[in-house]
Each structure stands twice: as C-alpha cells, then as structure tokens.
JSON list of C-alpha atoms in Angstrom, two decimals:
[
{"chain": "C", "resi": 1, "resn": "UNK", "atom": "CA", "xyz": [58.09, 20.29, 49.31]},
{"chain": "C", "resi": 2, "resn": "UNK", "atom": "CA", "xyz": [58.60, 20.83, 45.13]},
{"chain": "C", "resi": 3, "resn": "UNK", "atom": "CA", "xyz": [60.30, 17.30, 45.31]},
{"chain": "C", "resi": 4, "resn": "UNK", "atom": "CA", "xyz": [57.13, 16.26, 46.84]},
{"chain": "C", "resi": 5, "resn": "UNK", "atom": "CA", "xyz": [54.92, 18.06, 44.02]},
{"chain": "C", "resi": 6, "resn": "UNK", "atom": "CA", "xyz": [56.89, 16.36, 40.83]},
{"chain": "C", "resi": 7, "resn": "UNK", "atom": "CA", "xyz": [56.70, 13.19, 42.66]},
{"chain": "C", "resi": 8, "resn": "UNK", "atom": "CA", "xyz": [52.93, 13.51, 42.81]},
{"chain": "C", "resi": 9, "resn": "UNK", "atom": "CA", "xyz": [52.47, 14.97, 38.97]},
{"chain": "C", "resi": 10, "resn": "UNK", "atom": "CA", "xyz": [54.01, 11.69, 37.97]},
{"chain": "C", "resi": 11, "resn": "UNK", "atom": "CA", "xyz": [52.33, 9.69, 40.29]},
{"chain": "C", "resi": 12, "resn": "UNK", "atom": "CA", "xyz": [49.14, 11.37, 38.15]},
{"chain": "C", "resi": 13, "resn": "UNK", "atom": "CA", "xyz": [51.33, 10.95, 34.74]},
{"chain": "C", "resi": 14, "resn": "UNK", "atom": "CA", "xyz": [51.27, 6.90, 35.22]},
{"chain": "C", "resi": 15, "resn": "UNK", "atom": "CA", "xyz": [48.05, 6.78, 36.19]},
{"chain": "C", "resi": 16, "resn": "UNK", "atom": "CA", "xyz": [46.51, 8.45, 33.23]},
{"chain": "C", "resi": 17, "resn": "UNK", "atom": "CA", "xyz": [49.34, 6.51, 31.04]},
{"chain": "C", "resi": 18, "resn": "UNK", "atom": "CA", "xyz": [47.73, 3.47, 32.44]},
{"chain": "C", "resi": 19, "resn": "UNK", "atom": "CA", "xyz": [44.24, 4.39, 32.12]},
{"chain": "C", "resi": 20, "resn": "UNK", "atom": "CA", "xyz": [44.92, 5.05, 28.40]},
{"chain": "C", "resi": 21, "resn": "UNK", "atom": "CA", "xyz": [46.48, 1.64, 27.65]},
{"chain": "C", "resi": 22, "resn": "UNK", "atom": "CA", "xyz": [44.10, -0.21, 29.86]},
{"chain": "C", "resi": 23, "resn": "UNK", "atom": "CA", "xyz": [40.78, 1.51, 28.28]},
{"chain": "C", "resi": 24, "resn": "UNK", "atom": "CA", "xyz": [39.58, 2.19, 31.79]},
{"chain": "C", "resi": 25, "resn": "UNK", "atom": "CA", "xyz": [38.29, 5.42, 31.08]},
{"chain": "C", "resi": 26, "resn": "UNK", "atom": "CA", "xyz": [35.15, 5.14, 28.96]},
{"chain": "C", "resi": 27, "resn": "UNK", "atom": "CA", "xyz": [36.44, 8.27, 27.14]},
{"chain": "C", "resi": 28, "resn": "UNK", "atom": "CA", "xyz": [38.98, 6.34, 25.36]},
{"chain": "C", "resi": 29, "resn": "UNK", "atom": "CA", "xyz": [36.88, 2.65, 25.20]},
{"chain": "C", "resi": 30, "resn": "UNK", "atom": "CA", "xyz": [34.86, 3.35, 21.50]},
{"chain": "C", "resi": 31, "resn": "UNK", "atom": "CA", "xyz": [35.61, 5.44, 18.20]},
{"chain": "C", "resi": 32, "resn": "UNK", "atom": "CA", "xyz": [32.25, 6.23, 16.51]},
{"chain": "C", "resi": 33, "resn": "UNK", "atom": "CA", "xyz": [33.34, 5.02, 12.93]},
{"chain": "C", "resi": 34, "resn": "UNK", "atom": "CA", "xyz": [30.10, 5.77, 10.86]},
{"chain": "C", "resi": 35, "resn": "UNK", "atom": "CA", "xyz": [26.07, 5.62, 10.53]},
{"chain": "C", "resi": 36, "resn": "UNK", "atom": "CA", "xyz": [23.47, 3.36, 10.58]},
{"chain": "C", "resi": 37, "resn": "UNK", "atom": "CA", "xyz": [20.66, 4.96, 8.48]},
{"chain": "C", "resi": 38, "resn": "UNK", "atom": "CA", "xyz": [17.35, 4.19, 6.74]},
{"chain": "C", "resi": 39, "resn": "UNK", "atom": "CA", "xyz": [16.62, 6.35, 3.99]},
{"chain": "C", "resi": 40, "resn": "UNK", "atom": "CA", "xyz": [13.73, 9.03, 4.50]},
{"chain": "C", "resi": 41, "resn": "UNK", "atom": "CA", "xyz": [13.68, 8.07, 8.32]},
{"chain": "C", "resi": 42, "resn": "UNK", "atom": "CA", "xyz": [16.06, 9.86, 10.29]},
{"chain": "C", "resi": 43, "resn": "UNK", "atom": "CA", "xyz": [14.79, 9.16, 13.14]},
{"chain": "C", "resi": 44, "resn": "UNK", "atom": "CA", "xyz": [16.19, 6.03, 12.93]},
{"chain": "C", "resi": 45, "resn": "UNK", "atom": "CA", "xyz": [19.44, 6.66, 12.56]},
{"chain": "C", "resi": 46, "resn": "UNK", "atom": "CA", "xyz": [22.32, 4.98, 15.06]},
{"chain": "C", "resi": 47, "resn": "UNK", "atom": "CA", "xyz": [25.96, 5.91, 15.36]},
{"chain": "C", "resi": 48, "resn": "UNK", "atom": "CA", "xyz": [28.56, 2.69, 14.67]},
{"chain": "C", "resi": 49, "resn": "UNK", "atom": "CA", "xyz": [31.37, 2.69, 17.05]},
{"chain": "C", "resi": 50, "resn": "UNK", "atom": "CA", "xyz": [34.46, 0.86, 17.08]},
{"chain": "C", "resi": 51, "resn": "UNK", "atom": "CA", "xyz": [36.04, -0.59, 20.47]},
{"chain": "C", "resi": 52, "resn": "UNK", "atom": "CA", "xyz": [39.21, 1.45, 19.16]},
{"chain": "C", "resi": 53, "resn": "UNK", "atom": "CA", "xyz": [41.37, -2.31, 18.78]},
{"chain": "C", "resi": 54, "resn": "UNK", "atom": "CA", "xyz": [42.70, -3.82, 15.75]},
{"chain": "C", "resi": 55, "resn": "UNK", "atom": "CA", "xyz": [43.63, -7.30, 17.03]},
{"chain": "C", "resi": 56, "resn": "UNK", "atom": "CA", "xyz": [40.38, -8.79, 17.36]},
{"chain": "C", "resi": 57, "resn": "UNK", "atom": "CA", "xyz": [38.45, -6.36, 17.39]},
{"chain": "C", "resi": 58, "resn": "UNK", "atom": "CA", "xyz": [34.61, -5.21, 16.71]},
{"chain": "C", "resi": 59, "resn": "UNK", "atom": "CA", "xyz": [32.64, -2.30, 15.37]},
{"chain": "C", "resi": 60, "resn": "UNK", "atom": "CA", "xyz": [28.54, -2.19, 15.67]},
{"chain": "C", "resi": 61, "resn": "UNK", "atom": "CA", "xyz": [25.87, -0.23, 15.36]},
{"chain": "C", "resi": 62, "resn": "UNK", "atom": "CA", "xyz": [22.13, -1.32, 15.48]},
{"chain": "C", "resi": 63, "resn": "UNK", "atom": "CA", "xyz": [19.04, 0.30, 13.78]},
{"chain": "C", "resi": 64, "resn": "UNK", "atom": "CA", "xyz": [15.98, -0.99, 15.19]},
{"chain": "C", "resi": 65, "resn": "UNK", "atom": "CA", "xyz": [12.60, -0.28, 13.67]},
{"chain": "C", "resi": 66, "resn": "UNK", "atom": "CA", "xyz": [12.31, -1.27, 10.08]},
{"chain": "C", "resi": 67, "resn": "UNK", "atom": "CA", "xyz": [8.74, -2.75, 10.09]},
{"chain": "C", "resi": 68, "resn": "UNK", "atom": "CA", "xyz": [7.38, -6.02, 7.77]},
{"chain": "C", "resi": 69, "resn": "UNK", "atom": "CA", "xyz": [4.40, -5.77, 6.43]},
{"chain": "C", "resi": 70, "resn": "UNK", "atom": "CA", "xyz": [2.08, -8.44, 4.90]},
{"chain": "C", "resi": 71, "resn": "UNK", "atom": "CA", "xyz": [-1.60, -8.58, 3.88]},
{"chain": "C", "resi": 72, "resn": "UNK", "atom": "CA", "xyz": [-3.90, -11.86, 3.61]},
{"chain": "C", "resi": 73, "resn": "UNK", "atom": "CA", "xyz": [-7.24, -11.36, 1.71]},
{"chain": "C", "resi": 74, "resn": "UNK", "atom": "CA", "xyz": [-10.46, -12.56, 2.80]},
{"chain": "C", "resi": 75, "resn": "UNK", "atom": "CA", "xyz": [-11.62, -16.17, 1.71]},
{"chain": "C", "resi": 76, "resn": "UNK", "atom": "CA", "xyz": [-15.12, -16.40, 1.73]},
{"chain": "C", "resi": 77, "resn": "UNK", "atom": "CA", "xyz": [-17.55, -19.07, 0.42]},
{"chain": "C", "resi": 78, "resn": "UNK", "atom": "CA", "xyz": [-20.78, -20.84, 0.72]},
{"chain": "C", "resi": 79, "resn": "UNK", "atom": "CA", "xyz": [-22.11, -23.93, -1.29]},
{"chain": "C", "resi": 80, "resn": "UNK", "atom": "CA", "xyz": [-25.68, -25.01, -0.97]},
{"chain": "C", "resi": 81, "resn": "UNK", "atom": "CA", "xyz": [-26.67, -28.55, -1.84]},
{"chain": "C", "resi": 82, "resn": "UNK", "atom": "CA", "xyz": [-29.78, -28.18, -3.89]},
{"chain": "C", "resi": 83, "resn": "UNK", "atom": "CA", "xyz": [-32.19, -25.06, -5.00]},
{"chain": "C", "resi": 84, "resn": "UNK", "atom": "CA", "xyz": [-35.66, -26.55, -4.50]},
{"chain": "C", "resi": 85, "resn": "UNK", "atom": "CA", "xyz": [-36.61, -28.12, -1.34]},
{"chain": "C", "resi": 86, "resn": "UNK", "atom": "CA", "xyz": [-40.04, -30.22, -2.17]},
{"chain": "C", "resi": 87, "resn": "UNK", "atom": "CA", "xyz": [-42.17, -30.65, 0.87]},
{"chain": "C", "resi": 88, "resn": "UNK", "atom": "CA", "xyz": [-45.01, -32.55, -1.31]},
{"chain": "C", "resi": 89, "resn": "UNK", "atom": "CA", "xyz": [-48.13, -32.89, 0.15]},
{"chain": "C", "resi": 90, "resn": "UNK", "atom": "CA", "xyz": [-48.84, -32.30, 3.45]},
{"chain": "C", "resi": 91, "resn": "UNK", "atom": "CA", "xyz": [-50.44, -33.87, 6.11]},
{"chain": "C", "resi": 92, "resn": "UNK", "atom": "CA", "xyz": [-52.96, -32.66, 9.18]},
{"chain": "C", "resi": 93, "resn": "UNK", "atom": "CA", "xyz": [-51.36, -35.12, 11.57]},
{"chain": "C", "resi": 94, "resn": "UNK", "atom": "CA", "xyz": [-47.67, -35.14, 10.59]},
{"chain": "C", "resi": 95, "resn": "UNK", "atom": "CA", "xyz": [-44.88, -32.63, 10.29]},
{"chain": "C", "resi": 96, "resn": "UNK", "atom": "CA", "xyz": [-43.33, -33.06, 6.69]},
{"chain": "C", "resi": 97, "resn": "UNK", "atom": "CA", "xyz": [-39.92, -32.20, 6.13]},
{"chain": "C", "resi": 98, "resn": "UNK", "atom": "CA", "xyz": [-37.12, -31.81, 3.83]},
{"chain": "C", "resi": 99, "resn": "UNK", "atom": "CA", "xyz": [-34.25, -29.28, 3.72]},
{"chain": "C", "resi": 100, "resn": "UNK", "atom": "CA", "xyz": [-30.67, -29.41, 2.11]},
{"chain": "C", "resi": 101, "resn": "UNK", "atom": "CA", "xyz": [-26.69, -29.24, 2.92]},
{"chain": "C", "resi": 102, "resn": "UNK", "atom": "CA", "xyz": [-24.42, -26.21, 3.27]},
{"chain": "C", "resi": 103, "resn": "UNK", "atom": "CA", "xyz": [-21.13, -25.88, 3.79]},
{"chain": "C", "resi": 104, "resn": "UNK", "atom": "CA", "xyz": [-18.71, -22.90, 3.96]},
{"chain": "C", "resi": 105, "resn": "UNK", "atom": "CA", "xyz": [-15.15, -22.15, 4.36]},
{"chain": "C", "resi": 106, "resn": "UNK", "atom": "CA", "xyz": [-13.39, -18.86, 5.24]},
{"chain": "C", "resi": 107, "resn": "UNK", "atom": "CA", "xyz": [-10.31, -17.54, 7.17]},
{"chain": "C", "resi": 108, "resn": "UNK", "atom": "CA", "xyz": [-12.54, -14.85, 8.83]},
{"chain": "C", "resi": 109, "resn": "UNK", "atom": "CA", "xyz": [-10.59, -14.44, 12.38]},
{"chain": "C", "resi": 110, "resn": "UNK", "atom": "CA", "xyz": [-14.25, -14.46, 13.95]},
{"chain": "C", "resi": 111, "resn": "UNK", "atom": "CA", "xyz": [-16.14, -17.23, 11.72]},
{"chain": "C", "resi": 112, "resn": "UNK", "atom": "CA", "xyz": [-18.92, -16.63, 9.78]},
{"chain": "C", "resi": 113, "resn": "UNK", "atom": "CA", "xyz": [-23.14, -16.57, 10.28]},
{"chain": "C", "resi": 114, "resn": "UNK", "atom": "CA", "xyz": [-25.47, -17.85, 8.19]},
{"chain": "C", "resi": 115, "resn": "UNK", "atom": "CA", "xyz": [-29.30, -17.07, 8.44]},
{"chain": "C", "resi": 116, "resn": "UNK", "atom": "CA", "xyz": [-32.50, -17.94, 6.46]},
{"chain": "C", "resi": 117, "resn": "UNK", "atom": "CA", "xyz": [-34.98, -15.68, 5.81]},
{"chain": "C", "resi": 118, "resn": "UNK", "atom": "CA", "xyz": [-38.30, -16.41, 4.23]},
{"chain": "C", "resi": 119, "resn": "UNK", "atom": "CA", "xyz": [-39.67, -14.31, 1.38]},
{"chain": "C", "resi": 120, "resn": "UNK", "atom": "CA", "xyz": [-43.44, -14.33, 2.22]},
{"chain": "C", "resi": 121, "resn": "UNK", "atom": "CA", "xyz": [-43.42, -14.88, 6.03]},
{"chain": "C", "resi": 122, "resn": "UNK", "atom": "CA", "xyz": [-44.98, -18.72, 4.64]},
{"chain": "C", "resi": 123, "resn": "UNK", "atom": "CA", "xyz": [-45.73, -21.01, 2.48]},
{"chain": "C", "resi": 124, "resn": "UNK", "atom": "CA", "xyz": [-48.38, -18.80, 0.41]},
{"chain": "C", "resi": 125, "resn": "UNK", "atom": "CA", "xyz": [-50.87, -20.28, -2.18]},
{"chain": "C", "resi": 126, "resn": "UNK", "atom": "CA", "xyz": [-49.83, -19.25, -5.51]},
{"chain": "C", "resi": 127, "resn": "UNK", "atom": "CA", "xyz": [-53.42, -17.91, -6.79]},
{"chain": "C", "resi": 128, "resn": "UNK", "atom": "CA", "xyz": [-53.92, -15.73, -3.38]},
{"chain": "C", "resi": 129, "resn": "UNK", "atom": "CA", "xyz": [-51.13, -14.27, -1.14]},
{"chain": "C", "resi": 130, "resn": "UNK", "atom": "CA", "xyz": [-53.45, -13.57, 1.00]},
{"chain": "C", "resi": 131, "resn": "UNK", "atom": "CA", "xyz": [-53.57, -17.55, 2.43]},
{"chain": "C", "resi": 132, "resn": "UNK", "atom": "CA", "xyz": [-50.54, -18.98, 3.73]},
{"chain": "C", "resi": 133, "resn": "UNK", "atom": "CA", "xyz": [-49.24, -21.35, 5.86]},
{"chain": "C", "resi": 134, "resn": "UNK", "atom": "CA", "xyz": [-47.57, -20.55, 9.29]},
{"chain": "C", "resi": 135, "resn": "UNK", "atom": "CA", "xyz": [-48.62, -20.19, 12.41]},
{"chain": "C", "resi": 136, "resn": "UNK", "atom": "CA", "xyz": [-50.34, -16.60, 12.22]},
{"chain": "C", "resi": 137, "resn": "UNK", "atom": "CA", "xyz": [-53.93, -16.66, 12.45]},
{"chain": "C", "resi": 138, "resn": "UNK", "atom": "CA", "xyz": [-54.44, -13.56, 9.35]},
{"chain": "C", "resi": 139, "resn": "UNK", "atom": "CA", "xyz": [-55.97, -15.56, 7.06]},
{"chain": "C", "resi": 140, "resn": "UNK", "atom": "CA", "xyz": [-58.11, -17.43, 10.21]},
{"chain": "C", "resi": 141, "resn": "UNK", "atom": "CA", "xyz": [-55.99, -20.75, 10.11]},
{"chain": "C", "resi": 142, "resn": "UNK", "atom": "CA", "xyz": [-53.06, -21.72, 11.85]},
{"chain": "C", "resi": 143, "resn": "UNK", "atom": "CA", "xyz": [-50.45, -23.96, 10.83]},
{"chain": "C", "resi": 144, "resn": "UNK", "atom": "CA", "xyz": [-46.80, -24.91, 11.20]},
{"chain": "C", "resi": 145, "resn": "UNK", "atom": "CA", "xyz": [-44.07, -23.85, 9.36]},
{"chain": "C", "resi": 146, "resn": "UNK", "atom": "CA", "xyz": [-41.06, -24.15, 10.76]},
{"chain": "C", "resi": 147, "resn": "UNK", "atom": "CA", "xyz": [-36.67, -23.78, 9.31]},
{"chain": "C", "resi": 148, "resn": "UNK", "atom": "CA", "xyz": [-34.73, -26.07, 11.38]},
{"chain": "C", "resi": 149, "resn": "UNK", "atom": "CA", "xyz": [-31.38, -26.66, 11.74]},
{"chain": "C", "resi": 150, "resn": "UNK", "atom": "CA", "xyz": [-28.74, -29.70, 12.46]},
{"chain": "C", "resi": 151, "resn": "UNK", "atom": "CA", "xyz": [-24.80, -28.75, 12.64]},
{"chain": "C", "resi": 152, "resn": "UNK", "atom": "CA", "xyz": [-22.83, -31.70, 11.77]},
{"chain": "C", "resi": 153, "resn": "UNK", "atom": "CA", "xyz": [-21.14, -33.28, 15.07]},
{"chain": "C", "resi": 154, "resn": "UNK", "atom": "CA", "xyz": [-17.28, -32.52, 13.41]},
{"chain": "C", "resi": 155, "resn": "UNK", "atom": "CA", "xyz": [-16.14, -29.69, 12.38]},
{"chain": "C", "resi": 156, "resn": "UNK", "atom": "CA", "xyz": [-13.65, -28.67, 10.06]},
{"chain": "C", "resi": 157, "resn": "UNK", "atom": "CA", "xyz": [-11.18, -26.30, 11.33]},
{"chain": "C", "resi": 158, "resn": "UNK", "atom": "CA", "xyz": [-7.98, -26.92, 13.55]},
{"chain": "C", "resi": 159, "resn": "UNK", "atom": "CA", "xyz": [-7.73, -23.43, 15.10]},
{"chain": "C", "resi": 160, "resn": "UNK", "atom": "CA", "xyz": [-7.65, -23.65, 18.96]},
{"chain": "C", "resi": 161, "resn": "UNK", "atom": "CA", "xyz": [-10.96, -22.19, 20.70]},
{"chain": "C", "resi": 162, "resn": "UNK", "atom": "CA", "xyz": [-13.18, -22.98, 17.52]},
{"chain": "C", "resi": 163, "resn": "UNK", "atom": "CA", "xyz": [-16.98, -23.04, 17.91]},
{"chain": "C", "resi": 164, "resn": "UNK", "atom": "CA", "xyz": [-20.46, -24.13, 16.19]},
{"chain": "C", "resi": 165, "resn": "UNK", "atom": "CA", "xyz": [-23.79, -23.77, 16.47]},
{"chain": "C", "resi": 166, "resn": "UNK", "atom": "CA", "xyz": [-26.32, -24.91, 14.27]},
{"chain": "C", "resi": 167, "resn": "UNK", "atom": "CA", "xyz": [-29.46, -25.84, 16.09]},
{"chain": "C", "resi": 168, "resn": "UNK", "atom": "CA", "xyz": [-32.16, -23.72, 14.66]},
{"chain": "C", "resi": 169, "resn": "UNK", "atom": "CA", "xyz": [-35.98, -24.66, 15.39]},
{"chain": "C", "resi": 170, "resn": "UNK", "atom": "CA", "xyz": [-38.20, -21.70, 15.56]},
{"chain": "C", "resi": 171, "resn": "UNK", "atom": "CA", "xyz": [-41.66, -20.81, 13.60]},
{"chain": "C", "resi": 172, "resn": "UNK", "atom": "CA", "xyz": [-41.82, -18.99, 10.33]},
{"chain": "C", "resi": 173, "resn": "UNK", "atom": "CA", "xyz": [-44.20, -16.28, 9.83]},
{"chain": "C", "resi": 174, "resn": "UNK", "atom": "CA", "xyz": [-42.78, -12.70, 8.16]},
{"chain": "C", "resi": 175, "resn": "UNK", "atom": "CA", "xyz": [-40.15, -11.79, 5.85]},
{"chain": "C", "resi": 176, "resn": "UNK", "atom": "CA", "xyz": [-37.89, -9.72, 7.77]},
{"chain": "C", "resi": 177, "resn": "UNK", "atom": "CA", "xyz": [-36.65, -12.05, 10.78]},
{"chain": "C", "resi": 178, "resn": "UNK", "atom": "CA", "xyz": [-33.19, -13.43, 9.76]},
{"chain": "C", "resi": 179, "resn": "UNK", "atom": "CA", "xyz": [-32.98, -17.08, 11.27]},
{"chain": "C", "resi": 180, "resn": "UNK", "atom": "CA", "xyz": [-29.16, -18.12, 12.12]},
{"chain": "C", "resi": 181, "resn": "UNK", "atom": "CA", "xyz": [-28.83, -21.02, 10.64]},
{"chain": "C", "resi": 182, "resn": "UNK", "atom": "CA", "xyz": [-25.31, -21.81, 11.58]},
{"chain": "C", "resi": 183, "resn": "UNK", "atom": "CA", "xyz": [-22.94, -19.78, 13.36]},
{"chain": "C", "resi": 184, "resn": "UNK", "atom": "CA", "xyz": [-18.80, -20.36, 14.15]},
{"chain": "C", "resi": 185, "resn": "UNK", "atom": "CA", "xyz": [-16.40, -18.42, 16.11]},
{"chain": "C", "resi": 186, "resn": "UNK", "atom": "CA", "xyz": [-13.06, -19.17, 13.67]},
{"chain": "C", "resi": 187, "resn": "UNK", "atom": "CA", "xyz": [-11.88, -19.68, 10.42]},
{"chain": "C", "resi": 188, "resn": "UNK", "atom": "CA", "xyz": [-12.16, -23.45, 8.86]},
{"chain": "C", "resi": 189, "resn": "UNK", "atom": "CA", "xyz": [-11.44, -24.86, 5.89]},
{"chain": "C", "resi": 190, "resn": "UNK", "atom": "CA", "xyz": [-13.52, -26.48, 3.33]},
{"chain": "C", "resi": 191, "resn": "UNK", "atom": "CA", "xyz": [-14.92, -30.11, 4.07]},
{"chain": "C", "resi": 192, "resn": "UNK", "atom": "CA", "xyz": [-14.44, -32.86, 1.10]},
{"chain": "C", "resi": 193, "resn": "UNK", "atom": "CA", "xyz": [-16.79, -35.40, 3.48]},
{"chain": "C", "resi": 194, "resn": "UNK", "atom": "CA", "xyz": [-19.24, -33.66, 5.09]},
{"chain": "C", "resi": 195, "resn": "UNK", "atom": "CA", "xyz": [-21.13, -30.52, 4.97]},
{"chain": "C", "resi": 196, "resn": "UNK", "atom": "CA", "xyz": [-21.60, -28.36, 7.88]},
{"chain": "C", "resi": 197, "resn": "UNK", "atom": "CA", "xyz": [-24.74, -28.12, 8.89]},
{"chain": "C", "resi": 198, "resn": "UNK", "atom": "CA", "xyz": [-28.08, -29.64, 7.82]},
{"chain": "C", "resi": 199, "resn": "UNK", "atom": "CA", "xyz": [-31.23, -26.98, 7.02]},
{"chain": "C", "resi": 200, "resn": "UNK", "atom": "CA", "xyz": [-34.78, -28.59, 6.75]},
{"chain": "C", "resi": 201, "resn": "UNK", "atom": "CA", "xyz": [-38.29, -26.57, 6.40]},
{"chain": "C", "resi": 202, "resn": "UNK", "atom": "CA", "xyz": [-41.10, -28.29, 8.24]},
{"chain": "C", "resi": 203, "resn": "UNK", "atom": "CA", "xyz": [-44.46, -27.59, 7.62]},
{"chain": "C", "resi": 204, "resn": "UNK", "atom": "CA", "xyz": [-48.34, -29.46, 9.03]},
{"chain": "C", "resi": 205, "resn": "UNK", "atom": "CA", "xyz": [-51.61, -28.13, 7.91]},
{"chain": "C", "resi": 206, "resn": "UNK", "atom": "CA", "xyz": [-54.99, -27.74, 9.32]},
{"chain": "C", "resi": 207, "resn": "UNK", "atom": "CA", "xyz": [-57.93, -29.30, 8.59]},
{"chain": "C", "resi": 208, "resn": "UNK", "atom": "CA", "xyz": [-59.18, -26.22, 7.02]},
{"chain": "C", "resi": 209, "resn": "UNK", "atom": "CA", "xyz": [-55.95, -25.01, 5.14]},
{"chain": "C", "resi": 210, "resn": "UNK", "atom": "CA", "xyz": [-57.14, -24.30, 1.48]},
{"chain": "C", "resi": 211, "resn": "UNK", "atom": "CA", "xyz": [-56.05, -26.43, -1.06]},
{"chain": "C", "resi": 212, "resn": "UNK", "atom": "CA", "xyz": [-54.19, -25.62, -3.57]},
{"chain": "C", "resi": 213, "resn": "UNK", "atom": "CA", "xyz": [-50.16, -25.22, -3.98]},
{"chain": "C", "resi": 214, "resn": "UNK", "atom": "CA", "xyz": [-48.01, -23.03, -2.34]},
{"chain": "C", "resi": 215, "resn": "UNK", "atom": "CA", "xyz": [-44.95, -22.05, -2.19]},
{"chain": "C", "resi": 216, "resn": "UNK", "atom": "CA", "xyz": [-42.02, -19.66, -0.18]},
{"chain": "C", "resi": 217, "resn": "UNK", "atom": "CA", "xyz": [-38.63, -18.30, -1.42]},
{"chain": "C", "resi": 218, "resn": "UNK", "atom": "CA", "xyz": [-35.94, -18.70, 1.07]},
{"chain": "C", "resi": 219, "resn": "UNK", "atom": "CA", "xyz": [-33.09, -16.43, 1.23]},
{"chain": "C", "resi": 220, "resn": "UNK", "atom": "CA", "xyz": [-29.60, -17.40, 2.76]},
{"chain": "C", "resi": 221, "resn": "UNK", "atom": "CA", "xyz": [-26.50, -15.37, 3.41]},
{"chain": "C", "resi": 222, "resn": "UNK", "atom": "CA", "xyz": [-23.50, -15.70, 4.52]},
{"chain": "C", "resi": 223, "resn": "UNK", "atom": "CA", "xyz": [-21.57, -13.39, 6.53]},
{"chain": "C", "resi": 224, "resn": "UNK", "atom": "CA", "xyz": [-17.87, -13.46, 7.48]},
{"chain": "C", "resi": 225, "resn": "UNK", "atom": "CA", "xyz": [-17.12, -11.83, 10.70]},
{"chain": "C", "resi": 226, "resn": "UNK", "atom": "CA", "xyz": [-13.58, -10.05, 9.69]}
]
C-alpha cells in the first residue's frame, strides 16, 4: 500500500513537472512585465505581460481610448450680382421683369436658405407711402408685384444626397414674410461658371395706379444650416 502511495506522488510530481515546461497551466503561461499608462487617466491603464519565453518571444499590452480630436470652421458666403434691379416703366398689359444672380458656397452639413424680404410690402411711390404697388387693395388699386425665382439646372456640390430648390413665385405685399429664395440640403462649393439661382421682381400696374416713381428695398439673407 505505501509503495502504492510514492508511486502515485510521482505519478503527480511528472505531471506538474510537465505542466510547468509545457505552459499548460495558465498560471505559469504570462509574466506581467510593466504598465501601459496615459498620464492623468488612470482609468486607462493596462498591465504588459510577457509570454515568460526568451527565444522568440513577445510582451504586449494595449491601452485603448486615447481620443483625436479635430475642428473644421464654418465657411459661409453669399455674392449677389448687382444692387439695383431697374424695372423701368411699367405696363397695364404686361408683367415687367428683371432680377439678378446669387451664388453661395458653404460646408454647412445641412445647406443653406436664402429668402427675400421686401422693405415696404411694395413698390411704394416715393412722395406718398401710402400708394404702392402689390396686390392689396389699401390704397383702392390692385396690382402685381411679384419675387420669383429660377435655380440653375446644375449644381455645384459632389456630396451624395444633395438637394435644390429655387422656384419661388408668390405675391409681394408686407414686410415681414421671408420668401425662400433658394434652399439646399448639403454643403457645395463655389461655382466659377454659373451662379445658383436666378431672382427676378415682377411687377404690372393698373389702369389707375398713380404715376409717379416708386421704389422697394429688398433684403436677402443667407442662412447656413450647421
């Protein structure tokens, strides 16, 4: 029975010999040889271990969570084509119409609006504010006066999903309705060809408009949609 009991404590000896040389038990696989740390963040920190073998052999460690940071400022612009927009003399019969060009370029992730707003509500007779021309019936005449709009069929961005809209047609007669004149979804870039969209004011009198000359103020901005 002892003989039986050393046998088996060697038995036990070999195997753990064997284990040891063999790296079988995890216990004995790695040697934690240092740190990985990031200064004033702890909790970062990683152990290196070593795989405990000199003949090709390999110690790691990995600290994952140092963040890159970048920032890209806003590009924002707007160039219109002209500051006056002459109409001339109008006609009872006839719309007459002339506008001008704008064109803008910005890297706002949602594009950019641009609206027109009046700054009389119509074309208003320089010696009495009282008479203009639109369609309201105030002054006991009714007329047109109109902002239009005409995007240009290309475009000048490249980011996937872009959209325009510039198709603006609608009656002019306060000074507090902001008209979109043009309207995109992405950034773009600025065009060296062709302007982005086309603006016109359109106006036809009435037989009884007063004569005289008259005039409006238009305001147009531009807002990136960051």
């Amino acid at each position: 029975m002892a003989n039986t009991k050393i046998k088996m404590k060697k038995a036990f000896a070999c195997i753990a010999i064997a284990a040891i040389a063999t790296g079988v038990n995890s216990s004995f696989a790695a040697t934690q040889i240092g740190t990985g740390t990031v200064t004033g963040t702890p909790g970062l920190d990683t152990t290196i271990m070593w795989d405990d073998t000199f003949t090709a052999g390999s110690a790691s460690g990995s600290v994952n969570g140092v963040i890159v940071t970048a920032k890209v400022d806003p590009i924002l612009n707007m160039v219109i084509s002209t500051d006056t927009i002459a109409l001339g003399t109008l006609d009872t019969d006839t719309f007459t119409t002339q506008g001008l060009d704008i064109e803008v370029w910005t890297n706002a992730v949602n594009g950019v609006t641009v609206t027109a707003r009046s700054g009389s509500g119509g074309l208003t007779h320089k010696n009495d504010n009282s008479i203009q021309i639109n369609n309201a019936v105030v002054d006991g005449v009714a007329e047109d006066y109109k902002f239009l709009s005409t995007k240009n069929a290309t475009h000048d961005s490249s980011i996937t999903n872009y959209t325009h809209i510039g198709a603006l047609d609608t009656q002019v007669s306060d000074s507090v309705a902001e008209h979109v004149v043009y309207q995109t979804t992405k950034p773009e870039s600025k065009s060296v060809a062709t302007d982005d969209v086309r603006f016109d004011v359109s106006a036809k009198i009435n037989d009884q408009t007063p004569s005289g000359e008259y005039q409006d103020t238009i305001t147009f901005t531009v807002t990136g949609n960051f």
